CSV table of C-alpha atoms in Angstrom, one decimal:
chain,number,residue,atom,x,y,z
A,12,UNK,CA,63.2,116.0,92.8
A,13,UNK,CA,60.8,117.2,95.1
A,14,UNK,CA,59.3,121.0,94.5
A,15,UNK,CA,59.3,124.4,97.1
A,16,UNK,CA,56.2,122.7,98.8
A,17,UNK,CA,56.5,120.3,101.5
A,18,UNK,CA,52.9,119.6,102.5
A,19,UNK,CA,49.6,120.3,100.1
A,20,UNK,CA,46.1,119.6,101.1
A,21,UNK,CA,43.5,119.2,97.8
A,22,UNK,CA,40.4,119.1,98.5
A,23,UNK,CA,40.5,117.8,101.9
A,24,UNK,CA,37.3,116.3,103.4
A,25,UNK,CA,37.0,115.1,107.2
A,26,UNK,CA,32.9,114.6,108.4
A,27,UNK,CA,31.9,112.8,112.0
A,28,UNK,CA,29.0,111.2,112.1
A,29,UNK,CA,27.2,112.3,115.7
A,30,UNK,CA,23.4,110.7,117.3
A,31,UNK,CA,20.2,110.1,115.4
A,32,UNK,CA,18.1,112.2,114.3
A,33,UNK,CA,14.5,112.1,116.0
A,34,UNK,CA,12.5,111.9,112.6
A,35,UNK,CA,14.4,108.9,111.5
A,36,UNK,CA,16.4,106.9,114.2
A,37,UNK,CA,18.9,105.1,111.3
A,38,UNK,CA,20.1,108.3,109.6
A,39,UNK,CA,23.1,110.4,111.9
A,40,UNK,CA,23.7,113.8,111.8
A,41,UNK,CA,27.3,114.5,110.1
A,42,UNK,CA,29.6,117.7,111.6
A,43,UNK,CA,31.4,118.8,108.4
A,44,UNK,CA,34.4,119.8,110.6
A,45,UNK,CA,37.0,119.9,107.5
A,46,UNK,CA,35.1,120.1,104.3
A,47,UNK,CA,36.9,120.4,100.7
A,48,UNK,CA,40.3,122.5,102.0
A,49,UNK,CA,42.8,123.3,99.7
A,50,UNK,CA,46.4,124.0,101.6
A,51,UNK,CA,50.2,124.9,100.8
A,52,UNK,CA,53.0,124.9,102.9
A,53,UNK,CA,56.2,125.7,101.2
A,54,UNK,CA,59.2,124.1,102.8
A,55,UNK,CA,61.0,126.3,105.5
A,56,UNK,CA,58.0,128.5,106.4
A,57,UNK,CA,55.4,128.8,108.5
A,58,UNK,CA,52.4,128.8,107.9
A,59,UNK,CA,49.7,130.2,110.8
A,60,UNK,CA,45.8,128.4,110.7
A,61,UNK,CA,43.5,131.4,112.1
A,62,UNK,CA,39.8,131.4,112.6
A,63,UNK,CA,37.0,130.8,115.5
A,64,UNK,CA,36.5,127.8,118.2
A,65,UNK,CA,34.9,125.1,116.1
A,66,UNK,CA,35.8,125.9,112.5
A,67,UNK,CA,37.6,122.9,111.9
A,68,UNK,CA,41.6,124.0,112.7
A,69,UNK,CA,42.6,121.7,114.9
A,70,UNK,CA,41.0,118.5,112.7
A,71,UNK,CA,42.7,119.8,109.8
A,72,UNK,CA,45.9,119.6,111.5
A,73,UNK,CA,45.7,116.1,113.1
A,74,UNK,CA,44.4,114.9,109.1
A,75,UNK,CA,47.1,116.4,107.6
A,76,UNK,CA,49.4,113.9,110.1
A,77,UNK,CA,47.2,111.3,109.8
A,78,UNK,CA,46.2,111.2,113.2
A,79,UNK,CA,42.8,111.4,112.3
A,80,UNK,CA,41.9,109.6,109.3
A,81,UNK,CA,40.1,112.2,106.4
A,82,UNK,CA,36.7,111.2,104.4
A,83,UNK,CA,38.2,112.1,100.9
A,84,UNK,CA,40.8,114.2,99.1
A,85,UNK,CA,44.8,114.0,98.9
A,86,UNK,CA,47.6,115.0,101.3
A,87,UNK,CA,50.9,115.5,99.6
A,88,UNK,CA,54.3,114.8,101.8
A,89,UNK,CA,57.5,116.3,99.9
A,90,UNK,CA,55.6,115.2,96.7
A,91,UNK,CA,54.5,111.3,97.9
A,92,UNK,CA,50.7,111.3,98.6
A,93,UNK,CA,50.6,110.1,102.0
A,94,UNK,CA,46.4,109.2,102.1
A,95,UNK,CA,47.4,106.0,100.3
A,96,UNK,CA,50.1,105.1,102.4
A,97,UNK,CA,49.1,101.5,104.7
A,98,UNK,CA,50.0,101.6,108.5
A,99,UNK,CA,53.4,100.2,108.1
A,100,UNK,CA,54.5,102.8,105.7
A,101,UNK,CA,52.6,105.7,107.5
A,102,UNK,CA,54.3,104.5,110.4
A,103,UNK,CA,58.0,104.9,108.7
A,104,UNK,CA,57.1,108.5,108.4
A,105,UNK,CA,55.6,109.6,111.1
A,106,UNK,CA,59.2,110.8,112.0
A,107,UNK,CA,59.2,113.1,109.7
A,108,UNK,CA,55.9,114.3,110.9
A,109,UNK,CA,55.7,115.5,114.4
A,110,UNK,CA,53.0,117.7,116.5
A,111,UNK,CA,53.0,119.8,119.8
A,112,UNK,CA,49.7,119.7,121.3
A,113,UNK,CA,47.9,122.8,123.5
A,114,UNK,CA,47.9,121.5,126.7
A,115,UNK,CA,51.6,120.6,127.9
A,116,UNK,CA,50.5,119.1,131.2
A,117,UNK,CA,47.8,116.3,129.5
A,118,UNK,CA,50.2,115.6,126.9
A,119,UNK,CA,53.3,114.5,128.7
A,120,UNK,CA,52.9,111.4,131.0
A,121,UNK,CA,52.9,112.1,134.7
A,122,UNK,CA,54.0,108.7,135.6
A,123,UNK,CA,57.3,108.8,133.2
A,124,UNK,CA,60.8,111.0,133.9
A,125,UNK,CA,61.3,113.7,131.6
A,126,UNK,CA,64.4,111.9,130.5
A,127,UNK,CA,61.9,108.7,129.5
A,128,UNK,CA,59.4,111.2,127.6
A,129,UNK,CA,61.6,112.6,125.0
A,130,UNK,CA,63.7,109.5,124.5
A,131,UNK,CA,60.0,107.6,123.8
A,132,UNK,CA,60.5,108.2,120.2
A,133,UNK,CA,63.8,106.5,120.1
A,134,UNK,CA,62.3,103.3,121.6
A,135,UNK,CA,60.7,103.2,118.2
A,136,UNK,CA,63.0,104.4,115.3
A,137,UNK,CA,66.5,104.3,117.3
A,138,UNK,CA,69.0,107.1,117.7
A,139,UNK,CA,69.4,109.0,114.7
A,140,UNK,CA,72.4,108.8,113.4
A,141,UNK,CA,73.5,106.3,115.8
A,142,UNK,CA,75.1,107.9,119.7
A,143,UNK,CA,73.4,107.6,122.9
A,144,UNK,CA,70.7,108.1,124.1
A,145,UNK,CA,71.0,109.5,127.4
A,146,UNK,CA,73.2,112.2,124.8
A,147,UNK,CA,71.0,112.9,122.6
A,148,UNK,CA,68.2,113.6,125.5
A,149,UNK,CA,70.5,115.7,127.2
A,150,UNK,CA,71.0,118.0,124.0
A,151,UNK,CA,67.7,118.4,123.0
A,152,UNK,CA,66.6,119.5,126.5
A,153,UNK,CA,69.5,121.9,125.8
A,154,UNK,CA,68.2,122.9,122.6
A,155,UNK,CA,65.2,123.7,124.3
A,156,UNK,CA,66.5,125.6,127.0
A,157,UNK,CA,66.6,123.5,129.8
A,158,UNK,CA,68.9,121.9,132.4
A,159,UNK,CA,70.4,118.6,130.8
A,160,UNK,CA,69.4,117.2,135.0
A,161,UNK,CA,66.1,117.2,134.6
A,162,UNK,CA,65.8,114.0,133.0
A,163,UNK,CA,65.6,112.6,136.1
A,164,UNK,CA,62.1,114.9,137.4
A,165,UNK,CA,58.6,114.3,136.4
A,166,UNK,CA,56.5,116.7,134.4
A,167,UNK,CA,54.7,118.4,137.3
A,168,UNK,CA,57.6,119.6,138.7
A,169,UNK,CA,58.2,122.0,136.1
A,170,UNK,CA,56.3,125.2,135.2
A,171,UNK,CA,53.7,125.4,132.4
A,172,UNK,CA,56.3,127.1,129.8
A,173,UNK,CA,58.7,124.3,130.5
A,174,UNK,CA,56.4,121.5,130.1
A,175,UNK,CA,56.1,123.0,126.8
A,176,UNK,CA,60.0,123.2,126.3
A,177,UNK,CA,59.9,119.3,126.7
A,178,UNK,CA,57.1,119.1,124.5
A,179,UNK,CA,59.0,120.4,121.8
A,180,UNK,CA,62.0,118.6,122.6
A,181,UNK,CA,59.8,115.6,122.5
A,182,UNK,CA,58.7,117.1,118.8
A,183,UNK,CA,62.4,117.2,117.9
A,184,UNK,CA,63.6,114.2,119.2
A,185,UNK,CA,63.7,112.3,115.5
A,186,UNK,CA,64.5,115.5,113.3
A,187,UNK,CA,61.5,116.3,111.8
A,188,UNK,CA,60.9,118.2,108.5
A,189,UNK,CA,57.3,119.4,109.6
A,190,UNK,CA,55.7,120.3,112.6
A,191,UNK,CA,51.7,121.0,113.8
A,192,UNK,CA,51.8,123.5,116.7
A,193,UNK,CA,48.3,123.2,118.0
A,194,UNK,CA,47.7,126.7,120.3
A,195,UNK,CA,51.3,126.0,121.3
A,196,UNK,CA,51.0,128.9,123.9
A,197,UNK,CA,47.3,129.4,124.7
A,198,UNK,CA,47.9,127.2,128.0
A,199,UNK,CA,50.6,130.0,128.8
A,200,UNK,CA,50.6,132.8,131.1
A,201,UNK,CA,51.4,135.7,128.9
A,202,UNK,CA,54.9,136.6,130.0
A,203,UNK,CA,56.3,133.2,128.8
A,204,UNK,CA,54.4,132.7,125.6
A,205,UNK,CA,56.5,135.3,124.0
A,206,UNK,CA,59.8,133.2,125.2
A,207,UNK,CA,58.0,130.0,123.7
A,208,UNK,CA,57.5,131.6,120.4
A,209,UNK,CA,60.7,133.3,120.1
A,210,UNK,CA,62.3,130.3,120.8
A,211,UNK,CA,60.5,128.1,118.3
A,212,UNK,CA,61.6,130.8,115.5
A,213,UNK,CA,65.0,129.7,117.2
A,214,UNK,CA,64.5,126.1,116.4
A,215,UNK,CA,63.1,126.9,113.0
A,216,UNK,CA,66.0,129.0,111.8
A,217,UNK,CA,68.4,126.0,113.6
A,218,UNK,CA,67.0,122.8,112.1
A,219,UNK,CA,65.1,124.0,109.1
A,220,UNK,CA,61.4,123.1,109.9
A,221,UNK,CA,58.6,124.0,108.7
A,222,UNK,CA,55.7,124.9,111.0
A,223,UNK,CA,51.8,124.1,110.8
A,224,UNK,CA,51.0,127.1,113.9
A,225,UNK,CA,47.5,126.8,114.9
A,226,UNK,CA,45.8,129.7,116.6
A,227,UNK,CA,42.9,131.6,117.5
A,228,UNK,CA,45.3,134.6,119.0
A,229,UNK,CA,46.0,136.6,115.5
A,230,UNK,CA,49.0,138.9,117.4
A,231,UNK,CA,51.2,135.4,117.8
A,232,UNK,CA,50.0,134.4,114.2
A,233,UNK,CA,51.2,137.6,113.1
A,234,UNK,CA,54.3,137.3,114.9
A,235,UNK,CA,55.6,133.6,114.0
A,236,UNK,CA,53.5,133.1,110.5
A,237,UNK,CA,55.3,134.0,107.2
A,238,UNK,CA,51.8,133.1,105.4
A,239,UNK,CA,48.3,133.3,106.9
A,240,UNK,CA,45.5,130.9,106.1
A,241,UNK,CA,41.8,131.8,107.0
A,242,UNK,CA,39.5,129.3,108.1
A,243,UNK,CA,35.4,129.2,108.4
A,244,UNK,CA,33.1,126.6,109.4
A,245,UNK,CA,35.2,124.1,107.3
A,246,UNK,CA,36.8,126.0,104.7
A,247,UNK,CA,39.7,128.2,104.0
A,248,UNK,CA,38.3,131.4,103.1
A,249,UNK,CA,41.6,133.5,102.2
A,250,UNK,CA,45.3,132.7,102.6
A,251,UNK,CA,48.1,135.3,101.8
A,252,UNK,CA,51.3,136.8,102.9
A,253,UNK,CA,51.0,137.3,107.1
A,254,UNK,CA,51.6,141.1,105.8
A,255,UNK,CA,48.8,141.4,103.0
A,256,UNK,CA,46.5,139.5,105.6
A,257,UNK,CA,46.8,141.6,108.5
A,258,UNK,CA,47.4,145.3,106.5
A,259,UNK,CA,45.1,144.4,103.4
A,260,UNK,CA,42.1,141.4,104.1
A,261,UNK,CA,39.7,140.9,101.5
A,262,UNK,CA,37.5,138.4,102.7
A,263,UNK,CA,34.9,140.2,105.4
A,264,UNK,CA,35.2,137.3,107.8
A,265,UNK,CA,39.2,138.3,107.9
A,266,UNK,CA,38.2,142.2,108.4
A,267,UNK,CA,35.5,140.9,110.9
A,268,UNK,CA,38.7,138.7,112.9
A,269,UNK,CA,41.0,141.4,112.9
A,270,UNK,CA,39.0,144.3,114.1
A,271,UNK,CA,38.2,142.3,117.1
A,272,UNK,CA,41.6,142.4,117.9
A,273,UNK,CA,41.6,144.9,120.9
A,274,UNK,CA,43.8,148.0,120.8
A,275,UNK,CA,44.7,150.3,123.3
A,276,UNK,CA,43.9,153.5,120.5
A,277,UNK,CA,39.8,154.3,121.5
A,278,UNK,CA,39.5,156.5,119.1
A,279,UNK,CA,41.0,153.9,116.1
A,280,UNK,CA,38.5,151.5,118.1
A,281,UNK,CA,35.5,153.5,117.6
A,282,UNK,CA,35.8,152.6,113.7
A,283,UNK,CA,35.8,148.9,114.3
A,284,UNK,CA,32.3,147.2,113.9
A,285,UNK,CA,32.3,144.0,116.1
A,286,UNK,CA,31.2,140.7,114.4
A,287,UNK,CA,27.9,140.0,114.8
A,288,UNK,CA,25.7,136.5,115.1
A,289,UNK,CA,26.7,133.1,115.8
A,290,UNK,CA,28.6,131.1,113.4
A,291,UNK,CA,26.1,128.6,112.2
A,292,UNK,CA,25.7,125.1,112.9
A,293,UNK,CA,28.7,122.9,111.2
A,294,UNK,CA,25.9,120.0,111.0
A,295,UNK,CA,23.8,122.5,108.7
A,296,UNK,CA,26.9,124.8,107.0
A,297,UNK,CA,24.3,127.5,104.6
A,298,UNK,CA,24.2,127.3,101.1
A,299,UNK,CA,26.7,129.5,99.0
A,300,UNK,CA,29.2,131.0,101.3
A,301,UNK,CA,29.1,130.2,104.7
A,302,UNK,CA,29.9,133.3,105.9
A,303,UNK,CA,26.7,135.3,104.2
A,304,UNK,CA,24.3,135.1,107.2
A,305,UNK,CA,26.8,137.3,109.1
A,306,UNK,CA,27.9,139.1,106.2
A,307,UNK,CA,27.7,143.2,105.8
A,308,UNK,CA,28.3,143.2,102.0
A,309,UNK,CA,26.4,139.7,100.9
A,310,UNK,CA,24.5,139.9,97.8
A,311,UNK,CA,21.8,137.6,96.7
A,312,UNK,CA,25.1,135.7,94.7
A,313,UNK,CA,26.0,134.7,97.6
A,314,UNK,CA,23.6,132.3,99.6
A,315,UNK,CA,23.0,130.6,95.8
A,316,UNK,CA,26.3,130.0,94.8
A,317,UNK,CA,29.7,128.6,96.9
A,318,UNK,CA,32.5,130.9,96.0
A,319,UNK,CA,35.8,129.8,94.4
A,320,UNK,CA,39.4,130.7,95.4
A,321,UNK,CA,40.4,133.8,93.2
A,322,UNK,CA,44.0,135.5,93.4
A,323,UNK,CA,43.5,139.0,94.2
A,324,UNK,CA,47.3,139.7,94.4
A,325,UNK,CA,50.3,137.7,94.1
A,326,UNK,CA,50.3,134.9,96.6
A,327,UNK,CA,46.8,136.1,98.0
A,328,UNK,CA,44.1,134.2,97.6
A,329,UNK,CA,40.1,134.6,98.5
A,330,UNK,CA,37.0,133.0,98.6
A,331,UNK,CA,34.5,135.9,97.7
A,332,UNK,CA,32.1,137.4,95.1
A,333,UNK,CA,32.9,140.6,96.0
A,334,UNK,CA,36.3,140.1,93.7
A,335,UNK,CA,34.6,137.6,91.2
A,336,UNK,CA,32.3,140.1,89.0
């Protein structure tokens, strides 16, 4: 019997090799885009990835489906360890296993009926639980919120919110136990991205899924995340109750992401210190933490040594010196 966890990530590893270097033409540069991650997602919850462009979130998600295939380290399914699955048996779960990518216009095929683009998945595994399905199309499109009739109009006739209602209609289509919501609702105007997230807590609460929500936007994160993980240049720096996160950070790269969250209070703003830097190269990640050349509080600790995961309170964990002394 199967634990409280549906999906763990140990020690995670995905590098891409990219051009030659100009000293020696036979030696590549490597991007460590996902590099040693240790993740949890407990079944039924949600758990929102956070951090800046480039710091690996969006290749962590695809390697935690399988879409892209990781350098090293395990990735637990409802217990079975997935990374040593072959195609065939990857393939059997990949129903179980379903994403929603950012961009609902690229990801839907212009040249295919709405009706055709969520019933794709049943070409493959069939109707579950047997029924129709023209039936089972219709109700998801339902489910989703929209008019059972347009099965029969392509995706550019719809608005950007709806192309993302079929999207996740698309995600539901086999019954899913887990789902990777890439910037579900940074393609969205803002008046509808409220609607798309209220609707997949809808969905959550209806068919018992557990969500992967990628983000760079901290207010959704905060609004759809039950737990909050931190990422930098590669790594999960912290990861802890969406509440803890958001009231109490301990890592200074979370403080640094939430006080650049902008707030209409100027005189709460005039205590917030902006970020300062660049993020450094993920070719070249520093020694020790990777977060000390833009660190206010580093010590000489930390560009030596690479700090571990420590719990600082119940459920909260943080990669830091600050709490290791």
């Amino acid at each position: 019997m199967s634990n409280g966890n549906l999906v763990e990530v140990k020690q995670l590893k995905r590098h891409f090799a990219i051009g030659a270097r100009s000293m020696n033409p036979f030696k590549k540069d490597v991007v460590h885009a996902v590099d040693g991650v240790d993740l949890v997602i407990k079944r039924g919850t949600t758990l929102g990835l956070v951090g800046e462009s480039g710091c690996g979130k969006t290749t962590l998600g695809r390697c935690i489906l399988r879409l892209i295939e990781p350098k090293s380290g395990r990735i637990l399914f409802d217990s079975h360890d997935i990374t040593r699955l072959n195609k065939r048996s990857m393939r059997r779960l990949r129903k179980n296993m379903q994403i929603v990518f950012q961009d609902p216009f690229s990801s839907l095929d212009p040249r295919m009926k709405v009706g055709a683009v969520v019933g794709q998945p049943f070409n493959v595994f069939g109707v579950p639980g047997g029924g129709s399905k023209k039936e089972r199309v219709s109700w998801l499109l339902e489910a989703v919120g929209l008019e059972a009739d347009s099965v029969n109009r392509f995706p550019h006739e719809f608005s950007g919110g709806q192309r993302q209602r079929i999207a996740i209609a698309r995600a539901l289509a086999l019954n899913p136990q887990f789902i990777v919501a890439d910037e579900p609702v940074s393609a969205l105007d803002v008046s509808v991205r409220a609607q798309i997230l209220n609707l997949m807590n809808e969905l959550k609460n209806r068919f018992q899924l557990t969500y992967l929500y990628i983000s760079h936007d901290l207010s959704t994160v905060k609004f759809i995340s039950d737990r909050v993980a931190v990422m930098y240049l590669g790594k999960v720096v912290e990861t802890g109750p969406v509440k803890a996160i958001f009231e109490n950070p301990k890592h200074p790269y979370t403080e640094a992401l939430i006080a650049a969250v902008p707030i209409p209070n100027p005189e709460l703003r005039a205590d917030r210190k902006p970020m300062e830097g660049e993020p450094p190269s993920p070719i070249s990640p520093p020694a020790g933490c990777r977060f000390h050349p833009r660190c206010p509080r580093k010590t000489d600790i930390c560009s030596e040594v690479e700090p571990q995961a420590i719990e600082v309170e119940s459920g909260h964990q943080v990669c830091c010196h600050l709490f290791t002394a």
